[in-house]
XYZ file of C-alpha atoms in Angstrom:
779
model
C -14.120 33.740 -17.028
C -14.769 32.806 -20.719
C -13.400 31.101 -23.760
C -11.929 32.994 -26.817
C -12.307 30.506 -29.631
C -10.431 30.412 -32.962
C -11.408 28.519 -36.241
C -9.648 28.588 -39.573
C -11.734 29.598 -42.570
C -10.847 26.363 -44.304
C -10.226 23.190 -42.457
C -6.796 21.613 -42.853
C -8.377 18.013 -42.722
C -10.650 16.792 -45.380
C -12.649 14.415 -43.017
C -13.818 14.180 -39.491
C -11.015 14.777 -36.924
C -11.078 12.099 -34.315
C -8.419 13.232 -31.794
C -6.125 15.998 -30.749
C -3.246 16.177 -28.305
C -0.695 18.806 -27.226
C 3.090 18.145 -27.268
C 3.976 21.614 -25.814
C 1.963 24.646 -24.750
C 2.069 25.874 -28.365
C 2.306 22.681 -30.399
C -0.523 20.338 -31.211
C -1.120 17.013 -33.209
C -4.504 16.057 -34.803
C -5.649 12.845 -36.479
C -8.370 12.590 -38.947
C -10.371 10.094 -41.004
C -8.410 11.364 -43.976
C -5.609 9.180 -42.546
C -3.395 12.293 -41.853
C -1.625 13.128 -38.707
C -0.930 16.898 -38.726
C 1.198 19.187 -36.595
C -0.067 22.652 -35.650
C 2.351 25.352 -34.409
C 0.424 28.184 -32.800
C 3.328 30.582 -32.523
C 4.117 30.418 -36.336
C 0.498 29.504 -37.430
C 2.009 26.692 -39.452
C 0.407 23.291 -40.071
C 2.372 20.519 -41.583
C 1.592 16.789 -42.249
C 3.527 14.494 -39.986
C 2.598 11.178 -41.587
C -0.015 9.780 -43.926
C -1.474 6.580 -42.487
C -2.310 3.564 -44.800
C -5.882 3.747 -46.232
C -7.153 0.842 -44.103
C -6.139 2.653 -40.867
C -8.770 5.094 -39.387
C -7.449 6.738 -36.159
C -9.765 6.851 -33.187
C -7.739 7.890 -30.190
C -4.150 8.800 -29.346
C -2.276 9.847 -26.172
C 1.272 11.076 -25.690
C 3.720 9.294 -23.529
C 3.865 11.298 -20.097
C 6.789 13.657 -20.615
C 7.201 14.578 -17.000
C 8.026 11.076 -15.914
C 10.078 10.006 -19.046
C 13.552 9.000 -18.057
C 14.784 9.598 -21.563
C 13.504 12.344 -23.881
C 13.138 9.940 -26.655
C 10.509 8.066 -24.724
C 8.577 11.346 -24.271
C 8.659 11.972 -28.124
C 6.096 9.028 -28.635
C 2.362 8.536 -28.635
C 0.100 5.633 -28.904
C -2.552 5.619 -31.677
C -5.533 3.370 -31.729
C -7.351 2.546 -34.748
C -10.315 0.893 -36.496
C -8.202 -2.219 -37.671
C -8.010 -3.700 -34.111
C -4.408 -2.522 -33.558
C -2.574 0.136 -31.670
C 0.433 1.761 -32.992
C 3.453 3.386 -31.303
C 4.543 6.326 -33.168
C 7.464 8.759 -32.786
C 7.058 12.461 -32.895
C 8.546 12.450 -36.327
C 5.703 10.143 -37.705
C 7.662 6.892 -37.713
C 5.541 3.840 -36.719
C 7.792 2.098 -34.186
C 5.395 -0.658 -33.528
C 1.954 -2.067 -34.477
C 0.259 -4.494 -32.127
C -2.922 -6.700 -32.798
C -4.877 -5.765 -29.693
C -8.593 -6.270 -30.123
C -11.308 -7.814 -32.287
C -12.908 -4.845 -33.955
C -11.783 -1.198 -33.401
C -9.555 -0.128 -30.573
C -11.648 2.678 -29.111
C -9.202 4.182 -26.684
C -5.637 3.889 -25.329
C -4.122 5.700 -22.270
C -0.583 5.628 -20.714
C -0.627 5.602 -16.922
C 1.060 8.593 -15.128
C 4.318 6.947 -14.723
C 4.518 5.842 -18.405
C 5.120 2.176 -17.212
C 1.830 0.700 -18.586
C -0.662 1.195 -21.358
C -4.319 0.378 -21.283
C -6.554 -0.231 -24.344
C -10.322 -0.765 -24.711
C -12.142 -1.972 -27.785
C -15.387 -2.854 -29.515
C -14.813 -6.442 -28.265
C -15.496 -5.183 -24.642
C -12.074 -6.065 -23.437
C -9.801 -4.010 -21.239
C -6.135 -4.924 -21.754
C -2.978 -3.798 -19.999
C 0.254 -3.623 -21.997
C 3.958 -2.720 -21.143
C 5.374 0.413 -22.496
C 7.061 -1.563 -25.246
C 3.780 -3.084 -26.353
C 3.846 -6.492 -24.553
C 0.569 -7.858 -23.339
C 0.501 -8.113 -19.509
C -3.131 -8.991 -18.705
C -6.627 -8.810 -19.847
C -8.292 -6.920 -16.907
C -11.919 -7.368 -17.826
C -14.348 -8.592 -20.512
C -17.600 -6.660 -21.019
C -20.491 -7.557 -23.089
C -20.579 -4.213 -24.785
C -18.111 -2.008 -26.499
C -15.964 0.072 -24.139
C -15.848 3.633 -25.488
C -13.640 5.285 -22.926
C -11.036 4.610 -20.241
C -9.123 6.565 -17.628
C -6.524 5.877 -15.021
C -6.984 6.644 -11.420
C -4.765 9.188 -9.763
C -2.318 6.530 -8.283
C -2.277 4.391 -11.489
C -3.675 1.534 -9.365
C -7.251 1.574 -10.660
C -9.010 1.917 -14.042
C -12.348 3.683 -14.886
C -14.159 2.549 -17.957
C -17.634 2.617 -19.609
C -19.901 -0.306 -20.162
C -23.182 0.920 -21.753
C -24.896 3.089 -19.190
C -22.626 1.938 -16.484
C -19.354 3.224 -15.033
C -16.906 0.785 -13.542
C -13.830 1.318 -11.404
C -11.660 -1.756 -11.270
C -8.347 -1.982 -9.224
C -5.511 -3.734 -10.760
C -5.321 -6.148 -7.825
C -7.187 -9.218 -8.681
C -8.862 -9.592 -5.340
C -9.852 -5.928 -4.858
C -13.451 -4.886 -4.884
C -14.935 -3.544 -8.147
C -17.126 -0.476 -8.025
C -20.003 -0.277 -10.671
C -22.917 2.015 -10.896
C -25.519 3.242 -13.431
C -24.281 6.724 -14.357
C -26.449 7.790 -17.347
C -29.677 6.991 -19.144
C -27.955 6.468 -22.504
C -24.716 4.993 -23.583
C -21.657 6.652 -21.929
C -19.248 8.042 -24.598
C -16.467 9.691 -22.650
C -14.942 9.648 -19.164
C -11.986 11.518 -17.478
C -10.463 11.217 -14.023
C -8.448 14.015 -12.593
C -5.357 13.240 -10.506
C -5.463 16.508 -8.440
C -8.995 16.524 -7.248
C -9.748 12.829 -7.576
C -12.973 13.609 -9.392
C -14.598 11.919 -12.410
C -16.477 13.486 -15.279
C -18.679 11.475 -17.715
C -20.607 12.315 -20.927
C -23.396 10.317 -22.531
C -26.010 9.922 -25.273
C -28.595 11.126 -22.720
C -27.189 14.513 -23.577
C -25.855 15.225 -20.134
C -22.444 15.482 -18.469
C -21.951 14.602 -14.835
C -19.378 15.047 -12.034
C -18.713 12.236 -9.634
C -16.420 11.586 -6.628
C -14.152 8.433 -6.723
C -16.757 6.468 -4.723
C -19.333 6.849 -7.401
C -21.343 9.553 -5.620
C -22.976 12.102 -7.959
C -21.786 15.664 -7.362
C -23.378 17.344 -10.252
C -25.654 16.545 -13.170
C -26.162 18.924 -16.077
C -29.401 19.756 -17.640
C -30.038 17.975 -21.010
C -28.366 19.443 -24.012
C -29.858 19.373 -27.466
C -27.615 16.658 -28.597
C -25.447 13.863 -27.111
C -22.385 15.121 -25.180
C -19.456 13.614 -27.195
C -16.457 14.722 -25.157
C -15.146 15.825 -21.715
C -11.733 16.692 -20.458
C -10.264 17.949 -17.190
C -7.845 20.861 -17.058
C -4.526 19.749 -15.571
C -4.992 21.433 -12.222
C -8.503 20.064 -11.791
C -10.128 23.461 -11.355
C -11.820 23.463 -14.713
C -13.187 21.001 -17.320
C -14.358 21.351 -20.920
C -17.455 19.783 -22.508
C -18.000 19.224 -26.236
C -21.178 18.419 -28.120
C -22.761 19.321 -31.554
C -21.859 22.966 -32.430
C -21.108 23.410 -28.598
C -18.097 24.002 -26.437
C -18.601 24.645 -22.762
C -16.067 25.727 -19.968
C -17.121 24.462 -16.526
C -15.924 24.838 -12.896
C -14.960 21.512 -11.174
C -18.186 21.662 -9.176
C -20.171 21.397 -12.486
C -21.649 24.774 -13.126
C -20.742 26.593 -16.541
C -18.408 29.566 -16.828
C -18.896 30.022 -20.664
C -20.854 28.553 -23.594
C -19.557 28.842 -27.104
C -21.569 27.801 -30.275
C -18.995 27.327 -32.920
C -19.839 25.953 -36.360
C -17.910 22.698 -36.003
C -20.257 19.853 -36.105
C -19.792 17.491 -33.019
C -16.626 17.890 -31.013
C -15.341 14.301 -30.586
C -12.235 14.958 -28.518
C -10.949 17.687 -26.283
C -7.443 18.192 -25.079
C -5.994 20.763 -22.626
C -2.596 22.354 -23.140
C 0.047 21.404 -20.530
C -0.212 24.871 -18.837
C -4.027 24.668 -18.674
C -4.645 27.952 -20.568
C -5.693 26.494 -23.886
C -8.143 24.021 -25.245
C -8.151 22.140 -28.619
C -11.064 20.232 -29.966
C -11.443 17.560 -32.723
C -14.371 18.585 -34.804
C -16.775 16.509 -37.164
C -16.420 18.972 -39.977
C -12.621 18.612 -40.312
C -11.750 21.601 -38.230
C -9.645 21.887 -35.149
C -10.924 24.446 -32.753
C -8.625 26.360 -30.419
C -9.853 28.242 -27.392
C -8.078 30.362 -24.805
C -9.269 30.874 -21.241
C -9.505 34.565 -20.591
C -11.281 37.035 -18.264
C -9.927 35.240 -15.127
C -10.624 37.314 -12.221
C -8.693 38.012 -8.890
C -9.794 40.316 -5.963
C -8.141 41.465 -2.753
C -9.555 44.274 -0.635
C -10.050 47.272 -2.996
C -8.345 45.908 -6.090
C -9.913 43.945 -8.982
C -7.670 42.378 -11.544
C -8.905 40.774 -14.710
C -6.979 38.907 -17.429
C -8.471 40.655 -20.490
C -6.191 39.109 -23.110
C -3.635 36.332 -23.169
C -0.888 38.711 -22.249
C -2.671 41.586 -20.677
C -4.198 42.299 -17.290
C -6.427 45.167 -16.117
C -6.153 46.394 -12.604
C -9.016 48.438 -11.096
C -8.980 50.210 -7.795
C -12.676 50.424 -6.774
C -12.021 53.228 -4.316
C -11.119 55.791 -7.045
C -11.899 53.695 -10.188
C -8.268 54.073 -11.304
C -7.343 51.683 -14.099
C -3.789 50.205 -14.858
C -2.834 47.929 -17.716
C -0.189 45.289 -17.105
C 1.449 43.910 -20.321
C 3.518 40.728 -20.331
C 5.933 39.353 -22.960
C 4.494 35.808 -22.782
C 1.150 34.191 -22.118
C -0.083 34.506 -18.495
C -0.321 30.990 -16.945
C -1.139 31.709 -13.363
C -1.589 34.408 -10.910
C -2.377 35.252 -7.182
C -3.312 38.423 -5.494
C -2.900 38.787 -1.737
C -1.189 40.481 1.033
C -0.529 43.556 -1.100
C 1.198 41.810 -3.818
C 0.258 40.391 -7.224
C 2.400 37.371 -8.423
C 2.023 36.452 -12.124
C 3.648 33.443 -13.693
C 4.014 33.351 -17.540
C 5.448 30.524 -19.607
C 9.055 31.740 -18.928
C 9.021 34.341 -16.172
C 7.519 35.449 -12.819
C 6.376 39.034 -12.153
C 5.904 40.399 -8.632
C 3.881 43.654 -8.420
C 3.098 45.687 -5.241
C -0.345 47.094 -5.100
C 1.307 50.383 -4.271
C 3.162 50.553 -7.494
C 2.071 48.747 -10.663
C 4.771 50.276 -12.899
C 7.972 48.503 -11.794
C 7.435 44.894 -11.164
C 10.203 42.516 -9.910
C 10.989 39.995 -12.786
C 12.902 36.814 -12.630
C 13.199 33.746 -14.875
C 11.490 30.486 -13.865
C 12.915 27.103 -13.852
C 11.583 24.426 -16.203
C 7.975 23.513 -15.790
C 4.661 25.264 -15.823
C 3.535 26.881 -12.582
C 0.418 25.122 -11.444
C -0.102 26.782 -8.047
C 0.839 29.992 -6.312
C 0.391 30.397 -2.580
C 1.131 33.693 -0.680
C 1.838 34.891 2.776
C 2.778 38.227 4.234
C 6.508 37.573 3.781
C 6.984 35.250 0.820
C 5.268 33.090 -1.796
C 5.350 29.470 -2.992
C 5.423 28.344 -6.573
C 4.549 24.790 -7.491
C 5.516 23.498 -10.961
C 5.391 20.075 -12.517
C 8.369 18.814 -10.513
C 9.095 20.788 -7.407
C 8.088 23.442 -4.796
C 9.978 26.872 -4.658
C 9.638 29.411 -1.854
C 10.515 32.941 -2.963
C 10.733 36.322 -1.140
C 8.780 39.201 -2.729
C 12.282 40.506 -3.728
C 12.686 37.459 -5.962
C 15.166 35.597 -3.803
C 14.846 31.789 -3.673
C 14.509 30.836 -0.049
C 14.005 27.061 -0.076
C 12.730 24.133 -1.961
C 11.344 21.432 0.231
C 11.326 17.782 -0.948
C 8.901 14.895 -0.082
C 10.165 11.486 -1.123
C 8.168 10.206 -4.115
C 6.050 13.397 -4.231
C 4.233 14.307 -7.498
C 4.184 18.076 -7.497
C 1.941 18.199 -10.475
C -0.996 16.841 -8.333
C -0.693 19.469 -5.512
C -3.504 21.982 -5.056
C -4.585 24.576 -2.460
C -6.269 21.775 -0.284
C -3.134 19.685 -0.202
C -0.419 22.120 0.327
C -0.577 25.166 2.674
C 1.910 27.895 3.579
C 2.491 30.297 6.582
C 5.337 32.714 7.233
C 7.467 30.064 8.879
C 5.985 26.683 7.876
C 4.976 24.600 4.814
C 2.659 21.671 5.131
C 2.124 19.014 2.401
C -0.450 16.232 2.444
C 1.050 12.908 1.247
C -0.785 11.701 -1.847
C 0.516 8.178 -1.657
C -0.639 7.825 1.961
C -3.364 10.449 2.672
C -3.169 9.963 6.458
C 0.281 11.748 6.532
C 1.035 15.449 6.534
C 4.755 16.473 6.013
C 5.713 19.754 7.844
C 8.735 21.834 6.789
C 10.457 24.896 7.979
C 9.918 27.521 5.406
C 13.259 29.326 5.597
C 15.344 26.077 5.361
C 13.081 23.808 3.527
C 13.995 20.968 6.133
C 11.512 18.822 7.896
C 10.258 20.068 11.375
C 11.655 18.312 14.376
C 12.540 14.646 13.939
C 11.243 14.630 10.317
C 8.354 12.548 10.917
C 5.099 13.540 9.437
C 1.827 14.416 11.337
C -0.231 11.218 11.254
C -4.055 11.038 11.284
C -6.135 7.831 11.795
C -8.008 8.202 8.494
C -7.383 9.974 5.215
C -7.043 13.815 5.291
C -9.019 15.834 2.634
C -8.028 19.425 3.284
C -5.199 21.235 5.309
C -4.594 24.834 6.302
C -2.198 26.576 8.461
C -2.831 29.612 10.597
C -1.123 32.811 9.522
C -0.201 34.823 12.576
C 1.741 34.500 15.735
C 5.164 32.994 16.644
C 6.425 29.845 14.955
C 6.293 27.704 18.085
C 2.610 28.314 18.406
C 1.896 27.492 14.700
C -1.318 25.448 14.269
C -2.635 23.328 11.399
C -6.370 22.726 10.891
C -7.406 19.824 8.737
C -10.653 18.007 7.537
C -10.677 14.278 7.218
C -12.892 12.003 5.064
C -15.459 11.846 7.819
C -15.751 15.546 7.489
C -14.438 16.077 11.066
C -12.396 19.147 11.654
C -9.191 18.811 13.709
C -6.536 21.257 15.000
C -2.996 20.295 15.925
C 0.333 22.151 16.718
C 2.898 21.621 13.956
C 5.942 21.675 16.339
C 5.853 18.989 18.903
C 9.340 19.207 20.562
C 9.347 15.568 21.158
C 5.957 15.506 22.845
C 2.983 13.452 21.808
C 0.945 15.014 19.141
C -2.032 16.921 20.649
C -4.779 16.680 18.123
C -8.226 17.993 19.178
C -11.552 17.751 17.279
C -13.278 21.081 17.143
C -16.059 20.534 14.540
C -18.144 17.850 12.591
C -19.611 17.750 9.092
C -17.362 20.518 7.904
C -17.305 20.929 4.133
C -14.728 23.724 3.718
C -12.603 26.031 5.845
C -10.248 29.065 5.789
C -8.023 30.991 8.168
C -8.227 34.692 8.491
C -5.332 36.656 6.861
C -4.827 39.067 9.919
C -5.728 37.026 12.913
C -5.867 33.414 13.917
C -9.540 33.152 13.348
C -10.960 30.137 11.593
C -14.153 29.877 9.636
C -15.876 26.954 8.091
C -19.101 25.634 6.509
C -20.717 23.002 8.710
C -23.750 21.097 7.264
C -26.346 23.900 7.583
C -24.371 26.442 9.453
C -21.556 28.990 8.884
C -19.264 28.752 11.885
C -16.464 30.959 13.059
C -13.984 29.802 15.681
C -12.836 33.188 17.019
C -9.966 31.551 19.154
C -9.333 27.954 18.157
C -6.382 27.762 20.430
C -8.901 27.752 23.268
C -8.881 23.898 23.072
C -5.330 23.937 24.460
C -6.200 26.467 27.195
C -9.634 25.726 28.530
C -11.594 23.342 26.388
C -14.722 24.083 28.317
C -14.752 27.537 26.727
C -14.685 26.201 23.040
C -18.449 26.540 22.420
C -18.497 30.013 24.084
C -15.840 31.222 21.663
C -17.735 30.119 18.468
C -20.146 32.110 16.314
C -22.715 30.302 14.277
C -25.427 31.359 11.751
C -27.615 29.825 9.327
C -25.928 28.937 5.960
C -29.016 28.187 3.886
C -28.106 31.272 1.786
C -25.069 29.445 0.489
C -26.940 26.497 -1.009
C -25.621 23.037 -1.476
C -21.833 22.253 -1.682
C -20.531 25.818 -1.209
C -16.817 26.663 -1.042
C -15.040 29.333 0.981
C -12.929 31.403 -1.406
C -11.272 33.821 1.016
C -11.413 35.225 4.403
C -9.812 38.709 4.369
C -10.378 41.164 7.099
C -13.835 40.577 8.576
C -15.249 39.519 5.080
C -15.751 35.919 3.933
C -16.394 35.150 0.358
C -18.165 31.947 -0.427
C -18.798 30.460 -3.891
C -22.234 28.733 -4.210
C -22.733 25.625 -6.186
C -24.227 27.674 -9.056
C -20.980 29.757 -9.304
C -22.291 32.947 -7.778
C -20.226 34.689 -5.088
C -21.787 35.541 -1.812
C -20.155 37.829 0.792
C -20.731 37.638 4.501
C -19.316 39.758 7.195
C -18.373 38.816 10.719
C -17.815 41.048 13.794
C -14.589 43.019 13.540
C -14.014 42.957 17.306
C -12.441 39.497 17.713
C -9.637 40.563 15.265
C -9.167 43.780 17.174
C -9.018 41.672 20.438
C -6.330 39.425 18.834
C -4.327 42.477 17.952
C -4.532 43.925 21.463
C -3.459 40.582 22.983
C -0.584 40.192 20.537
C 0.673 43.575 21.577
C 0.116 42.775 25.324
C -2.396 45.605 25.621
C -4.527 43.986 28.299
C -6.125 47.105 29.553
C -7.291 47.921 26.001
C -8.589 44.426 25.514
C -10.657 44.585 28.759
C -11.959 47.963 27.788
C -13.050 46.622 24.339
C -14.887 43.704 25.938
C -16.757 46.106 28.345
C -17.677 48.372 25.304
C -19.004 45.514 23.124
C -20.687 43.652 26.108
C -20.415 40.292 24.292
C -20.008 36.941 26.121
C -18.171 35.364 23.194
C -15.583 38.234 23.265
C -15.155 37.830 27.099
C -14.605 34.103 26.677
C -11.980 34.668 23.974
C -10.200 37.093 26.314
C -10.264 34.688 29.232
C -8.685 31.914 27.241
C -6.112 34.283 25.693
C -5.174 35.735 29.112
C -4.641 32.208 30.546
C -2.601 31.311 27.475
C -0.342 34.308 28.033
C -0.317 33.695 31.838
C -1.871 37.089 32.620
C -4.009 35.824 35.461
C -5.329 39.286 36.556
C -7.025 39.749 33.079
C -8.150 36.193 33.106
C -9.911 36.778 36.529
C -11.842 39.769 35.113
C -12.762 37.870 31.999
C -13.991 34.692 33.800
C -15.996 36.806 36.269
C -17.697 38.464 33.352
C -18.878 35.145 31.907
C -20.062 33.818 35.334
C -17.179 31.185 35.695
C -16.999 31.666 39.452
C -15.206 28.416 40.247
C -12.434 29.325 37.804
C -12.157 32.862 39.330
C -11.736 31.260 42.747
C -9.015 28.795 41.316
C -7.243 31.777 39.744
C -7.287 33.687 42.994
C -5.606 30.670 44.645
C -3.007 30.668 41.975
C -2.297 34.350 42.437
C -1.727 33.715 46.303
C 0.727 30.951 45.926
C 4.151 31.971 47.333
C 6.539 31.048 44.511
C 6.619 31.861 40.741
C 7.197 28.110 40.074
C 4.010 27.221 41.965
C 2.092 29.860 40.102
C 3.437 28.714 36.824
C 2.639 24.942 37.614
C -0.860 25.689 38.707
C -1.334 27.777 35.594
C -0.235 24.894 33.457
C -2.658 22.701 35.430
C -5.449 25.055 34.508
C -4.562 24.552 30.913
C -4.602 20.740 31.374
C -0.810 20.461 30.989
C -0.245 18.196 34.070
C 2.990 16.724 32.902
C 4.449 20.203 32.245
C 3.278 21.394 35.619
C 4.880 18.418 37.416
C 8.139 18.980 35.538
C 8.189 22.684 36.619
C 7.820 21.832 40.270
C 10.354 18.920 40.251
C 13.024 21.160 38.614
C 12.394 23.766 41.259
C 12.829 21.187 43.926
C 9.158 21.475 45.036
C 8.620 17.692 45.290
C 5.708 17.895 47.747
C 3.729 20.283 45.435
C 4.389 17.855 42.498
C 3.006 14.984 44.579
C 0.039 17.057 45.755
C -1.137 17.912 42.156
C -1.178 14.223 41.344
C -3.215 13.553 44.590
C -5.604 16.308 43.702
C -6.123 14.587 40.226
C -6.463 11.106 41.710
C -3.301 10.054 39.888
C -2.529 7.906 42.773
C 0.043 5.627 41.284
C 2.088 8.519 39.955
C 1.846 10.278 43.414
C 3.201 7.153 45.131
C 5.892 6.722 42.478
C 7.217 10.271 43.110
C 7.080 9.955 46.911
C 8.992 6.646 46.816
C 11.525 7.942 44.289
C 12.239 11.070 46.244
C 11.807 9.332 49.672
C 9.421 11.807 51.029
C 5.640 12.104 51.837
C 4.855 8.492 51.301
C 2.625 8.698 54.395
C 0.942 11.710 52.915
C 0.023 9.912 49.749
C -1.209 6.890 51.823
C -3.228 9.175 54.034
C -4.949 10.971 51.181
C -5.594 7.677 49.513
C -7.170 6.102 52.588
C -9.423 9.163 53.023
C -10.518 8.919 49.401
C -11.451 5.179 49.844
C -13.308 5.851 53.103
C -15.346 8.647 51.352
C -16.415 6.154 48.705
C -16.753 3.192 51.031
C -14.185 1.098 49.264
C -11.442 -1.267 50.178
C -7.731 -1.025 49.063
C -7.025 -3.502 46.153
C -3.844 -2.021 44.819
C -0.917 -4.260 45.677
C 1.624 -1.415 45.694
C -0.401 0.579 48.149
C -1.125 -2.538 50.314
C 2.705 -3.161 50.345
C 3.630 0.277 51.518
C 0.781 0.539 53.936
C 2.269 -2.380 56.022
C 5.453 -0.533 56.769
C 4.256 3.149 57.011
C 2.365 4.684 59.890
C -0.224 7.168 58.859
C -0.752 10.110 61.359
C -2.560 13.191 60.229
C -0.994 15.506 62.763
C 2.507 14.472 61.531
C 1.361 14.890 57.896
C -0.049 18.445 58.511
C 3.090 19.474 60.272
C 5.217 18.185 57.316
C 2.937 20.056 54.894
C 3.237 23.343 56.885
C 6.944 22.832 56.867
C 7.005 22.407 52.997
C 5.095 25.584 52.522
C 7.371 27.479 54.989
C 10.417 26.162 53.113
C 8.906 27.320 49.768
C 8.290 30.779 51.350
C 11.805 30.979 52.597
C 13.141 29.814 49.206
C 11.796 32.966 47.516
C 14.365 35.570 47.140
C 13.654 39.374 47.425
C 10.790 40.970 49.115
C 8.294 39.445 51.444
C 6.096 36.672 49.615
C 2.323 37.202 49.379
C 0.128 35.459 51.887
C -0.302 31.776 51.507
C -3.523 29.974 51.486
C -3.224 26.782 53.390
C -3.487 23.702 51.034
C -4.859 21.785 53.962
C -8.229 23.207 53.229
C -8.250 21.099 49.969
C -7.932 17.865 52.011
C -10.809 15.626 50.848
């Protein structure tokens, strides 16, 4: 990725340009010390003067009213201009000064609207931070610093402000009693800050000739080497994936983690202000020599299997097939805004249209018009893809048919990214930005919320979410990382049951699901970890560690990110921007395929060929999950789990299918489901017995009393249990029933034999298999 810069031969402004700002993707306003505000049209290459300010007004900063949240279009056609005379001015797009407000003693150094357009903040040479209404009425003076405040930025939720104070950065909530966060950020005066709403990260630039990246807790994520000159400007791209840095004769394009994609050395003097276009494809810079520099982001790169695609020009892509070195050129009518390559399809959004190419045919794309708004995110699955623009989410088929458009109350679609929205063939999940403990889950085909419409709820804030890609909808799982960096897995469909969330990893930095099998990989502290069968936690949690592959991750360096997990290849981006590929064993994915197709003999043959304990453990859990106890017995025997082999043999010898199903559910830990199966089949004694075996004494007694049978059985087992541990009965309910019930083991054994005989007689068809007497389990 690099920047293609453009400078006019002669500057349009006669003096230093102080600030720039985009109104649309192709229209820009600039302000200069020559008192002019000029409008630039990039389509027609025309530049016209909008207004000539009075000679005593030197513009310093300006910011457009947020268009996406404007209730009326006229409000969106206005900007705030701060100036050296201590005032800020509300100016219409046509150049009419609507209002001028005395704001500070000395120059007003910066002014910013919040994201909703309901408030304006200004900072000045007098060290004051003031909040104003959108009409210019003073609401409060938030703080008073002893030094000039050069830059200010709103937090993502418009509830906090970030501002500079000498070498310090300060985050102050608007609530008076809330805690203020302050830290030394640079060794020189800080000149510019920006806070991105999508990734919640902060960038700062200072006179110490460095730029730095921080999280919202003030922790340093990246510090640049020293430049030759002070860094005078920084600005995030709207989607939070890139940011730009300006200095003397220097324009730099950086990844969100800090490393540099491209460095340009234009003859501009210092770049005092940088603005990104709404679609995130262009940069404008305010230059010290009177120039306005324009730069386009080109040479973006996408890979999938044997295809490499590069954006060579604003409207041209080059496709390369590495197998035969064949090249194809894709031409577009408008500028390319976003693209995604996966599952055999390339989806490209331009400023007006969406193009869908098949990797089998690059000549005839499907084309459809886009609704209003710039596409900020494209997610793909095997069957369909999701487009996220400034206002909504839209799910399309690869034939261009609109499938659904899920809605979250109060959702800001412009701040969604690949960590906060995830897609599978049947499900869409979105992390709530206003309450980050909530995850909303929708049916993909209808766009309606799953089940009762209630979101998944976690105990602390969630950082990243990801849905698995394969298998039936009723087994869909979501993996997520919380702020403690713990990794959890949860079913997305609950059917009225309590949410079963299981922690499967700690200190997890990044994760990704495989595209062809439900295999999960993640980077854990110093290890690269692959969970070959994460669903094992719902089948036999004891096998979790036996189904995990780990290897040293030191080659990935500090703060790596998983880019993709396609086939058996994982692509990781290191902190310095380089890509590292690592391969995992292909056999687990083949095993998943065999199990999905119910090819159990092939699965056993594969495990015998590979001779890997991890693969056998996966097969054991998969077989139990699919209730194939014959295969499960072979697999458990191969990993030395003899006690479980014996239990499975006991299950196979049970007389009725209900008993076998119930005991299989017991094996999975689903006690409540097992009990329900037995009660529905009229096997009350067996339902009581499983609770006795698990020492669920009160539940066993409750069932016996309710169904008026085997109360003496429960009391007998309870009495034997207490005798074995040399304890006395203290439970009032058991004491109450013990007074009126006679416990005789001969009678109880006869009743149990009768129950088992009744179960055998209940079975229709051929003679039942031999029954193992459950009396042998009497403790």
